[in-house]
mmCIF file of C-alpha atoms and ligand atoms in Angstrom:
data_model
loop_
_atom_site.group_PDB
_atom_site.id
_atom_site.type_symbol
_atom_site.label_atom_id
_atom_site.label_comp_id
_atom_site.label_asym_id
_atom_site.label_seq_id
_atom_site.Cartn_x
_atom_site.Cartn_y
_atom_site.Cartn_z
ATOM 1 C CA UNK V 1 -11.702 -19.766 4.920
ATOM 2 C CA UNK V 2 -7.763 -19.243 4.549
ATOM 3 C CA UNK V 3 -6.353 -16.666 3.269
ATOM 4 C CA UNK V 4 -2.972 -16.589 1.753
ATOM 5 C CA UNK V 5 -0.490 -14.043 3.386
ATOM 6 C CA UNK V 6 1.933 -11.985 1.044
ATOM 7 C CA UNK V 7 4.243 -13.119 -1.569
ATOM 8 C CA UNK V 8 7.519 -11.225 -1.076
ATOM 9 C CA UNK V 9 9.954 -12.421 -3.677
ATOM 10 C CA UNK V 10 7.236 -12.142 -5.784
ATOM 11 C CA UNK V 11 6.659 -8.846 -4.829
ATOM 12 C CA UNK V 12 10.123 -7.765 -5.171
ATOM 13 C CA UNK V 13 10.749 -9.195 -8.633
ATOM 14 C CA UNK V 14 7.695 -8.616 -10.745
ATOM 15 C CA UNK V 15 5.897 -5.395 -9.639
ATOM 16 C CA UNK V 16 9.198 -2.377 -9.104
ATOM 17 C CA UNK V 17 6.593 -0.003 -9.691
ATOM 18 C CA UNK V 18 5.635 0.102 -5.947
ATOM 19 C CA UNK V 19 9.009 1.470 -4.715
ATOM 20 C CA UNK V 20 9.862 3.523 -8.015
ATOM 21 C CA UNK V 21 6.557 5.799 -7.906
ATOM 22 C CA UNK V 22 6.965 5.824 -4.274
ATOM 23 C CA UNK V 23 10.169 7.760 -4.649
ATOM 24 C CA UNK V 24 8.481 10.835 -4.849
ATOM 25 C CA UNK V 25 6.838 10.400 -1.577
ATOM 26 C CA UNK V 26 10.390 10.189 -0.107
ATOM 27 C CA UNK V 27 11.070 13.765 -1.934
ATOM 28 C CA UNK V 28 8.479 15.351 -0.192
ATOM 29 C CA UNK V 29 9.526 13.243 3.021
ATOM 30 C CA UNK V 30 13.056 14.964 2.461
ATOM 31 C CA UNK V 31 14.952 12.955 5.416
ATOM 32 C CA UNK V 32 17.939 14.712 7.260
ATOM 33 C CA UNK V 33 21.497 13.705 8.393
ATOM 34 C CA UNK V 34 20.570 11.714 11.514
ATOM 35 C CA UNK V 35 17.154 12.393 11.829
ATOM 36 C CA UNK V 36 15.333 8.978 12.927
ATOM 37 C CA UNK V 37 12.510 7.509 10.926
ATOM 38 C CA UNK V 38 10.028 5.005 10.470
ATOM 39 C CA UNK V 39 9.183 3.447 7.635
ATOM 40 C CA UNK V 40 5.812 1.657 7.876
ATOM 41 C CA UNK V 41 4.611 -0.754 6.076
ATOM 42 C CA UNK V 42 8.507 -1.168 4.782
ATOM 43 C CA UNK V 43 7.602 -3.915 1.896
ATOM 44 C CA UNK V 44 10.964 -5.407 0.601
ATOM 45 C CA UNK V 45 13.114 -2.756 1.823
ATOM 46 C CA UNK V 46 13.991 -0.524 -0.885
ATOM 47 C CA UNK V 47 12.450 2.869 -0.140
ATOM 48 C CA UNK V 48 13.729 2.183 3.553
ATOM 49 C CA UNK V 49 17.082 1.791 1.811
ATOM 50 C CA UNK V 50 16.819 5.115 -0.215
ATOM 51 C CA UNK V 51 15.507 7.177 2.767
ATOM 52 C CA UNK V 52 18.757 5.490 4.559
ATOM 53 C CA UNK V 53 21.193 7.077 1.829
ATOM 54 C CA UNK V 54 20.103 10.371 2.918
ATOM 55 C CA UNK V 55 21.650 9.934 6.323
ATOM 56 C CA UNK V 56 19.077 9.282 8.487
ATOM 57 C CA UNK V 57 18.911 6.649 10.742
ATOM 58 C CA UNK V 58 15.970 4.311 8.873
ATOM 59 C CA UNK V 59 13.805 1.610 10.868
ATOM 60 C CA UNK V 60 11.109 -0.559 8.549
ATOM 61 C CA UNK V 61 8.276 -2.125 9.976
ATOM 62 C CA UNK V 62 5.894 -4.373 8.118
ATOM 63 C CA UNK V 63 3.299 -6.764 9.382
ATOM 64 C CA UNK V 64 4.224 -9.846 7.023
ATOM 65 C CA UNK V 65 7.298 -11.625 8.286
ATOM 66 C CA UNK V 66 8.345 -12.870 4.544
ATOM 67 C CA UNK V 67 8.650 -9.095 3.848
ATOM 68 C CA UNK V 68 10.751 -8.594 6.243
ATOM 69 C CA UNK V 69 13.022 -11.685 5.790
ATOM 70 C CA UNK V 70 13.450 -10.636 2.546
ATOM 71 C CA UNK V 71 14.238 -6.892 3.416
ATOM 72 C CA UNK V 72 16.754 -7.310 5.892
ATOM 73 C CA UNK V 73 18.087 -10.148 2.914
ATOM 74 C CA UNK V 74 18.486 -7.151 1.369
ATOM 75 C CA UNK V 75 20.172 -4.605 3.285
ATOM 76 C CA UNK V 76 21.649 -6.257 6.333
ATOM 77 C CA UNK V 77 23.036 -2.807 7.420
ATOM 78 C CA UNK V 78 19.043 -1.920 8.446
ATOM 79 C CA UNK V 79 16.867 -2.566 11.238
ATOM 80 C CA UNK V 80 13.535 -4.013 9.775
ATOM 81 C CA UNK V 81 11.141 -5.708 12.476
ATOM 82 C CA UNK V 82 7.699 -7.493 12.091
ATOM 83 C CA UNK V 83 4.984 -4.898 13.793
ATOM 84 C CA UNK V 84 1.221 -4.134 13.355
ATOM 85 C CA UNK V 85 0.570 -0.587 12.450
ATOM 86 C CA UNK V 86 -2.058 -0.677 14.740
ATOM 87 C CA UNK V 87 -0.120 -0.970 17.626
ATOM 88 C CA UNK V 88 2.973 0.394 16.933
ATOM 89 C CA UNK V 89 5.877 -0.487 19.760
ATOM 90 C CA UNK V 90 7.551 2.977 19.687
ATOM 91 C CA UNK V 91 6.507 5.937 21.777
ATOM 92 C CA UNK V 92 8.146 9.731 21.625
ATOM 93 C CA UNK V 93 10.763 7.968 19.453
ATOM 94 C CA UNK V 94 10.847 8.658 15.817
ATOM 95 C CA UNK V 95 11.171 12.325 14.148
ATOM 96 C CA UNK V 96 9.681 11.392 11.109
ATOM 97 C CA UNK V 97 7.496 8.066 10.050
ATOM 98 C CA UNK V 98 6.843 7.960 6.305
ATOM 99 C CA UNK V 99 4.569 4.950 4.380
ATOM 100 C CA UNK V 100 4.157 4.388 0.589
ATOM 101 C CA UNK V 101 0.972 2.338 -0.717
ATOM 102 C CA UNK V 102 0.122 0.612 3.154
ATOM 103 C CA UNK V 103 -2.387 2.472 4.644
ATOM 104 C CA UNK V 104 -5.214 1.401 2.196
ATOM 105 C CA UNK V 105 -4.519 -2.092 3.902
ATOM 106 C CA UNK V 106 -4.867 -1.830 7.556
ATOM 107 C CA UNK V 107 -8.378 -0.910 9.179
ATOM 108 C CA UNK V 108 -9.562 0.696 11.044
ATOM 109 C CA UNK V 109 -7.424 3.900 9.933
ATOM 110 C CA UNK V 110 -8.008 5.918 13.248
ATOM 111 C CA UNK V 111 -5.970 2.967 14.668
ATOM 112 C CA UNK V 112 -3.691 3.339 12.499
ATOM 113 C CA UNK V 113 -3.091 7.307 13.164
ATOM 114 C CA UNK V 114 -3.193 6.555 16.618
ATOM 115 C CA UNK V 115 -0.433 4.644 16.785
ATOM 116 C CA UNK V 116 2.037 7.150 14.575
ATOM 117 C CA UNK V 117 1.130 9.527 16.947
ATOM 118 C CA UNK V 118 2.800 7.845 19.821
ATOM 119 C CA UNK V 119 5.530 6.984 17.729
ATOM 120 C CA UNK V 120 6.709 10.485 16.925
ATOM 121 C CA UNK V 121 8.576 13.003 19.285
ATOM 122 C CA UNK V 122 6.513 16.144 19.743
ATOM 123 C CA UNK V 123 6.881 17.973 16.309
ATOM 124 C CA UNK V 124 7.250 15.227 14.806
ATOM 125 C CA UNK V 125 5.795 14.548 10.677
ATOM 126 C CA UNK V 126 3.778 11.981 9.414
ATOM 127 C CA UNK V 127 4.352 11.558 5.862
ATOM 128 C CA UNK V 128 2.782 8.848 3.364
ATOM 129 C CA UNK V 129 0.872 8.192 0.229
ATOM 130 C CA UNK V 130 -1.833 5.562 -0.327
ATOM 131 C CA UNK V 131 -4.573 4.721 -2.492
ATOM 132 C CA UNK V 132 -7.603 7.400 -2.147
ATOM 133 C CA UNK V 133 -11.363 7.793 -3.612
ATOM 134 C CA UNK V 134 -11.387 5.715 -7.074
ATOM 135 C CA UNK V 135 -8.645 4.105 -6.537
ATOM 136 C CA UNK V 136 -8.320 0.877 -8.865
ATOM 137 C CA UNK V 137 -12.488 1.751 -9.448
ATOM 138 C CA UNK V 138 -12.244 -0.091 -13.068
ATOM 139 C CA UNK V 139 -10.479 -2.866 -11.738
ATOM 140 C CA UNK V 140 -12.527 -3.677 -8.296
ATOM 141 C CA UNK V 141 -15.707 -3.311 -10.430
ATOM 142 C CA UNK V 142 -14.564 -5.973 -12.799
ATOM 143 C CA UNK V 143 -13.309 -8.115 -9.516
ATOM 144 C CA UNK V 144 -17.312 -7.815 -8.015
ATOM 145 C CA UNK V 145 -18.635 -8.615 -11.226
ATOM 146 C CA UNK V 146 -16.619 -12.026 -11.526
ATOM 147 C CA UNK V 147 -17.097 -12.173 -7.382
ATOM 148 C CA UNK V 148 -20.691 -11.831 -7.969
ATOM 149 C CA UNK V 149 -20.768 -14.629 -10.735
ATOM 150 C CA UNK V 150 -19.131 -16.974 -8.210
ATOM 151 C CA UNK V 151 -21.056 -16.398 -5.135
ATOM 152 C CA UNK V 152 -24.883 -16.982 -7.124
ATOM 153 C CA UNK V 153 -23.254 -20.406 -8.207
ATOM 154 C CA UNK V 154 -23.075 -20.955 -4.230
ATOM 155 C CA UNK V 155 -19.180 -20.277 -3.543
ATOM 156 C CA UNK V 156 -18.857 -18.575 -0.717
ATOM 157 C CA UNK V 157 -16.213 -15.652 -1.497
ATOM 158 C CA UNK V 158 -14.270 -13.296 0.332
ATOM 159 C CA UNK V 159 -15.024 -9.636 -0.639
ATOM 160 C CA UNK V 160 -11.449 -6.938 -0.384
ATOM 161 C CA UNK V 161 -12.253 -4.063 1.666
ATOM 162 C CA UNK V 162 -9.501 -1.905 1.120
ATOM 163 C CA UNK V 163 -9.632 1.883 2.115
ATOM 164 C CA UNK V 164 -9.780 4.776 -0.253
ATOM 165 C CA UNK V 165 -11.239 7.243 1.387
ATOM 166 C CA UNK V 166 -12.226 10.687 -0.286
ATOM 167 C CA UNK V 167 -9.434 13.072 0.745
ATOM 168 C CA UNK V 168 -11.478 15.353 3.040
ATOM 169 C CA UNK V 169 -12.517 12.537 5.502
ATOM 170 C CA UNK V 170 -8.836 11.498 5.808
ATOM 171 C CA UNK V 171 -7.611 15.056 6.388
ATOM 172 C CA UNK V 172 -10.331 15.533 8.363
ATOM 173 C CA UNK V 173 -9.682 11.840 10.428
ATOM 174 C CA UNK V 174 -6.148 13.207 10.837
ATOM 175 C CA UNK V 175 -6.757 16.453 12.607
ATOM 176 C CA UNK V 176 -9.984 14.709 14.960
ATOM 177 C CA UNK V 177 -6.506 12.906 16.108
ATOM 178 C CA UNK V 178 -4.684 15.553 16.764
ATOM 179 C CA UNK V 179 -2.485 15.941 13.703
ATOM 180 C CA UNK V 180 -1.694 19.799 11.842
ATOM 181 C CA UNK V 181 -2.164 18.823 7.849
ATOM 182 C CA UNK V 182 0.033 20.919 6.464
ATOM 183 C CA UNK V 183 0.072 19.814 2.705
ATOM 184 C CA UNK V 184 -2.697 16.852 1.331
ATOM 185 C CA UNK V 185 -3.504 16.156 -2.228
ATOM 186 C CA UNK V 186 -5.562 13.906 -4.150
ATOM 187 C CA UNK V 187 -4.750 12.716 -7.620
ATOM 188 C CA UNK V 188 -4.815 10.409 -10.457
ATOM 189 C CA UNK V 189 -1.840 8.381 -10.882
ATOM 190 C CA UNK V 190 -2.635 5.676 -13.920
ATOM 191 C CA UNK V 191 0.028 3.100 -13.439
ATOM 192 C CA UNK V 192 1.687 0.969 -16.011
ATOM 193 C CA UNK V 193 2.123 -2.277 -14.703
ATOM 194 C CA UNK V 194 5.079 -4.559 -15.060
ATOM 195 C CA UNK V 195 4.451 -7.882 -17.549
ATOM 196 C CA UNK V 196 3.468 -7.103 -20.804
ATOM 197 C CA UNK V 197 0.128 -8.867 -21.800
ATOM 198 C CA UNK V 198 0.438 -10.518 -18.652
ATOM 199 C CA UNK V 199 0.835 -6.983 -16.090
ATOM 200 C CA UNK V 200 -3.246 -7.597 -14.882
ATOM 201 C CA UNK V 201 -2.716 -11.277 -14.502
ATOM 202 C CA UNK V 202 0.561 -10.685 -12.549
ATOM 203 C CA UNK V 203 -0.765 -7.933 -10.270
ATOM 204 C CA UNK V 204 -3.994 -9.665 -9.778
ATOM 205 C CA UNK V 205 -1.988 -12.788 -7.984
ATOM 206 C CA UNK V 206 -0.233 -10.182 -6.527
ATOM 207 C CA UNK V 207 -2.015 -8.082 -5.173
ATOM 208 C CA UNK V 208 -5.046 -9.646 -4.674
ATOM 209 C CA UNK V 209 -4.070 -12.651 -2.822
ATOM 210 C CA UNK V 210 -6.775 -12.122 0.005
ATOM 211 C CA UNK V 211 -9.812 -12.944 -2.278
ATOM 212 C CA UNK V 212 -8.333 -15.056 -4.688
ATOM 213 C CA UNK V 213 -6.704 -17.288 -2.375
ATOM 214 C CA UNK V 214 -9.988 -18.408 -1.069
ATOM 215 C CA UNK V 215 -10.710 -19.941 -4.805
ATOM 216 C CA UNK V 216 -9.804 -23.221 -6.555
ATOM 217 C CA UNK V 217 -7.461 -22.590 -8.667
ATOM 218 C CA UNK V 218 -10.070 -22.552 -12.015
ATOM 219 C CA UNK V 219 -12.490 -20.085 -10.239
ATOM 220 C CA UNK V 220 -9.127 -17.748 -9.886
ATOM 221 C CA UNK V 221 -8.764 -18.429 -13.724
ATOM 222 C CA UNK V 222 -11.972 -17.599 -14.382
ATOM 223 C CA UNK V 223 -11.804 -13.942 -12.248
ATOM 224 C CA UNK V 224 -8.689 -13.294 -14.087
ATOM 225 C CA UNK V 225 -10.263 -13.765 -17.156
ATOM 226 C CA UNK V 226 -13.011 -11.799 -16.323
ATOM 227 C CA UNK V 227 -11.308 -8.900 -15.024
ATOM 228 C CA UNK V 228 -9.121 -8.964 -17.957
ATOM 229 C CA UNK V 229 -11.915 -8.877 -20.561
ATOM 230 C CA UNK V 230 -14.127 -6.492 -18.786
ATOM 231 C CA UNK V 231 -10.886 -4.022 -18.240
ATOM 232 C CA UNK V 232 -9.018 -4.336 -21.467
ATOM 233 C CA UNK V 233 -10.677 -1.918 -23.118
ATOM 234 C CA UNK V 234 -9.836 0.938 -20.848
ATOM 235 C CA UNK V 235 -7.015 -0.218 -18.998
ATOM 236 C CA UNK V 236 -4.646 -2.164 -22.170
ATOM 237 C CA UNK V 237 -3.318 -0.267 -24.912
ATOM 238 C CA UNK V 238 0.164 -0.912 -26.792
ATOM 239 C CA UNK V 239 1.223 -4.422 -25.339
ATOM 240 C CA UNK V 240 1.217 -2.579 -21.520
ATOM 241 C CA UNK V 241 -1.836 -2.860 -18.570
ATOM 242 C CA UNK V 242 -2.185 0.535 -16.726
ATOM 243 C CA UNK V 243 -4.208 0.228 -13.362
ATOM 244 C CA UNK V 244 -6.293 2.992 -12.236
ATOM 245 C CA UNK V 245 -4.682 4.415 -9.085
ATOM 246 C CA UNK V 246 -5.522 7.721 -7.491
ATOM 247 C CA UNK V 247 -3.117 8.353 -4.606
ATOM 248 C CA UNK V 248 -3.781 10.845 -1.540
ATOM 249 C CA UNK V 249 -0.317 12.070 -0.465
ATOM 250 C CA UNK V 250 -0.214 14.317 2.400
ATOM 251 C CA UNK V 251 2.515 15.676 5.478
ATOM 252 C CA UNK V 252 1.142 16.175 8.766
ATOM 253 C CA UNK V 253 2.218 17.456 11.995
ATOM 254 C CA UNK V 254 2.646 15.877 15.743
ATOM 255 C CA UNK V 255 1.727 19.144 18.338
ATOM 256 C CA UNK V 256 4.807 20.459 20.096
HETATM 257 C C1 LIG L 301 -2.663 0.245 -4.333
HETATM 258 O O1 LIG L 301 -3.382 1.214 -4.538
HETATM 259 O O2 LIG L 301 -1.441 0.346 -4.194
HETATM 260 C C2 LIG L 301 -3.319 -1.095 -4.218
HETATM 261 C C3 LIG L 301 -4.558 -1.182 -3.653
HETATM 262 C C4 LIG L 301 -5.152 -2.428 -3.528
HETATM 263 C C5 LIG L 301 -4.533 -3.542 -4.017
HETATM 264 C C6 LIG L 301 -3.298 -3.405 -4.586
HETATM 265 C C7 LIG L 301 -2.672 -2.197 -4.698
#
């Protein structure tokens, strides 16, 4: 089974929405003249680019190598490289590493915690939002349903397992690993997604390239279709999709 890897000019011309709620995250992140930070999971390169302007000296990291093409494209004056965030090549190095909407992606998250651990000086902050409990619930229930439909007419599929874990096994993963939580939340963020009466469509081929990529091209049509019919009642209103996020946000701290 192949599975497609990421679409970055894609990304970076139809869904905005990724970097522009994840400004926020960079607000609590609140970067310093010359303080040195990571940005993992760096996308297209436009967070890495705001948390640049405030004077810090900004590396992005992201495991697809079209990303990063497309980031350093972007803003030549950065460093982006292509890294796992599982095994992060840094050690005692960074003051600061920050990720918007990434960690939901990688498994297995203590991995993942690990490796920003080695990557920050003593004292160091980890700071990053992703997707948490009942996040996109509507939408991945629709995507089953059509998944289901598939599979009992004998197509083998390939099933997302994404991570959204309830907040107080991720604080609670994050100080097993030697981490000092000093702020975490939980919340519902409904998103309006880019695209007019085609937003689910767009973020579908988007953003869920790993089990749609497996599919002819007509059984994609027909999850899309599905997902849109069984979601349109909740998640469509005014000519404009919303998805169903619910972010955990949270700023923890490397031991002296
Ligand atoms: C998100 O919460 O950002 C997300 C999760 C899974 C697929 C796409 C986006």
């Amino acid at each position: 089974m192949t599975v497609r890897e990421w679409d970055a000019s894609r990304y970076d011309s139809a869904h905005s929405f990724v970097w522009e709620r994840g400004r926020g995250v960079v607000e609590l992140l609140d970067p310093q003249p010359g303080e040195r930070i990571l940005d993992l999971g760096c996308g297209t390169g436009h967070l890495t680019a705001q948390i640049a302007e405030s004077g810090a000296e900004v590396v992005g990291i992201d495991s697809s190598d079209d990303m990063v093409r497309v980031a350093s494209e972007n803003y030549p004056s950065i460093r982006f490289e292509v890294a796992d965030a599982r095994s992060l090549p840094f050690e005692n190095e960074f003051d600061a590493v920050f990720s918007n909407a990434v960690l939901h992606w990688v498994r297995p998250p203590e991995a993942v915690v690990d490796s920003v651990r080695r990557a920050l000086r003593p004292a160091g902050r980890f700071v990053a939002e992703f997707g948490g409990e009942n996040n996109i619930r509507t939408i991945m229930t629709a995507v089953g349903e059509a998944l289901d439909a598939l599979e009992q007419d004998g197509t083998e599929v390939y099933r997302p397992d994404k991570y959204f874990p309830p907040l107080d096994e991720y604080v609670s993963l994050l100080a097993s690993r030697d981490f000092r939580v000093a702020y975490s939340d939980h919340f519902e963020r409904p998103t309006p997604l880019d695209g007019g009466e085609e937003g689910m469509r767009k973020w579908l081929r988007m953003f869920g390239w790993d089990y749609l990529s497996t599919l002819t091209p007509s059984q994609r049509k027909q999850v899309v279709a599905h997902v849109e019919k069984a979601t349109r009642s909740t998640l469509y209103a005014e000519g404009t999709w919303t998805a169903d996020y619910w972010r955990i946000r949270f700023e923890a701290f490397k031991p002296e």
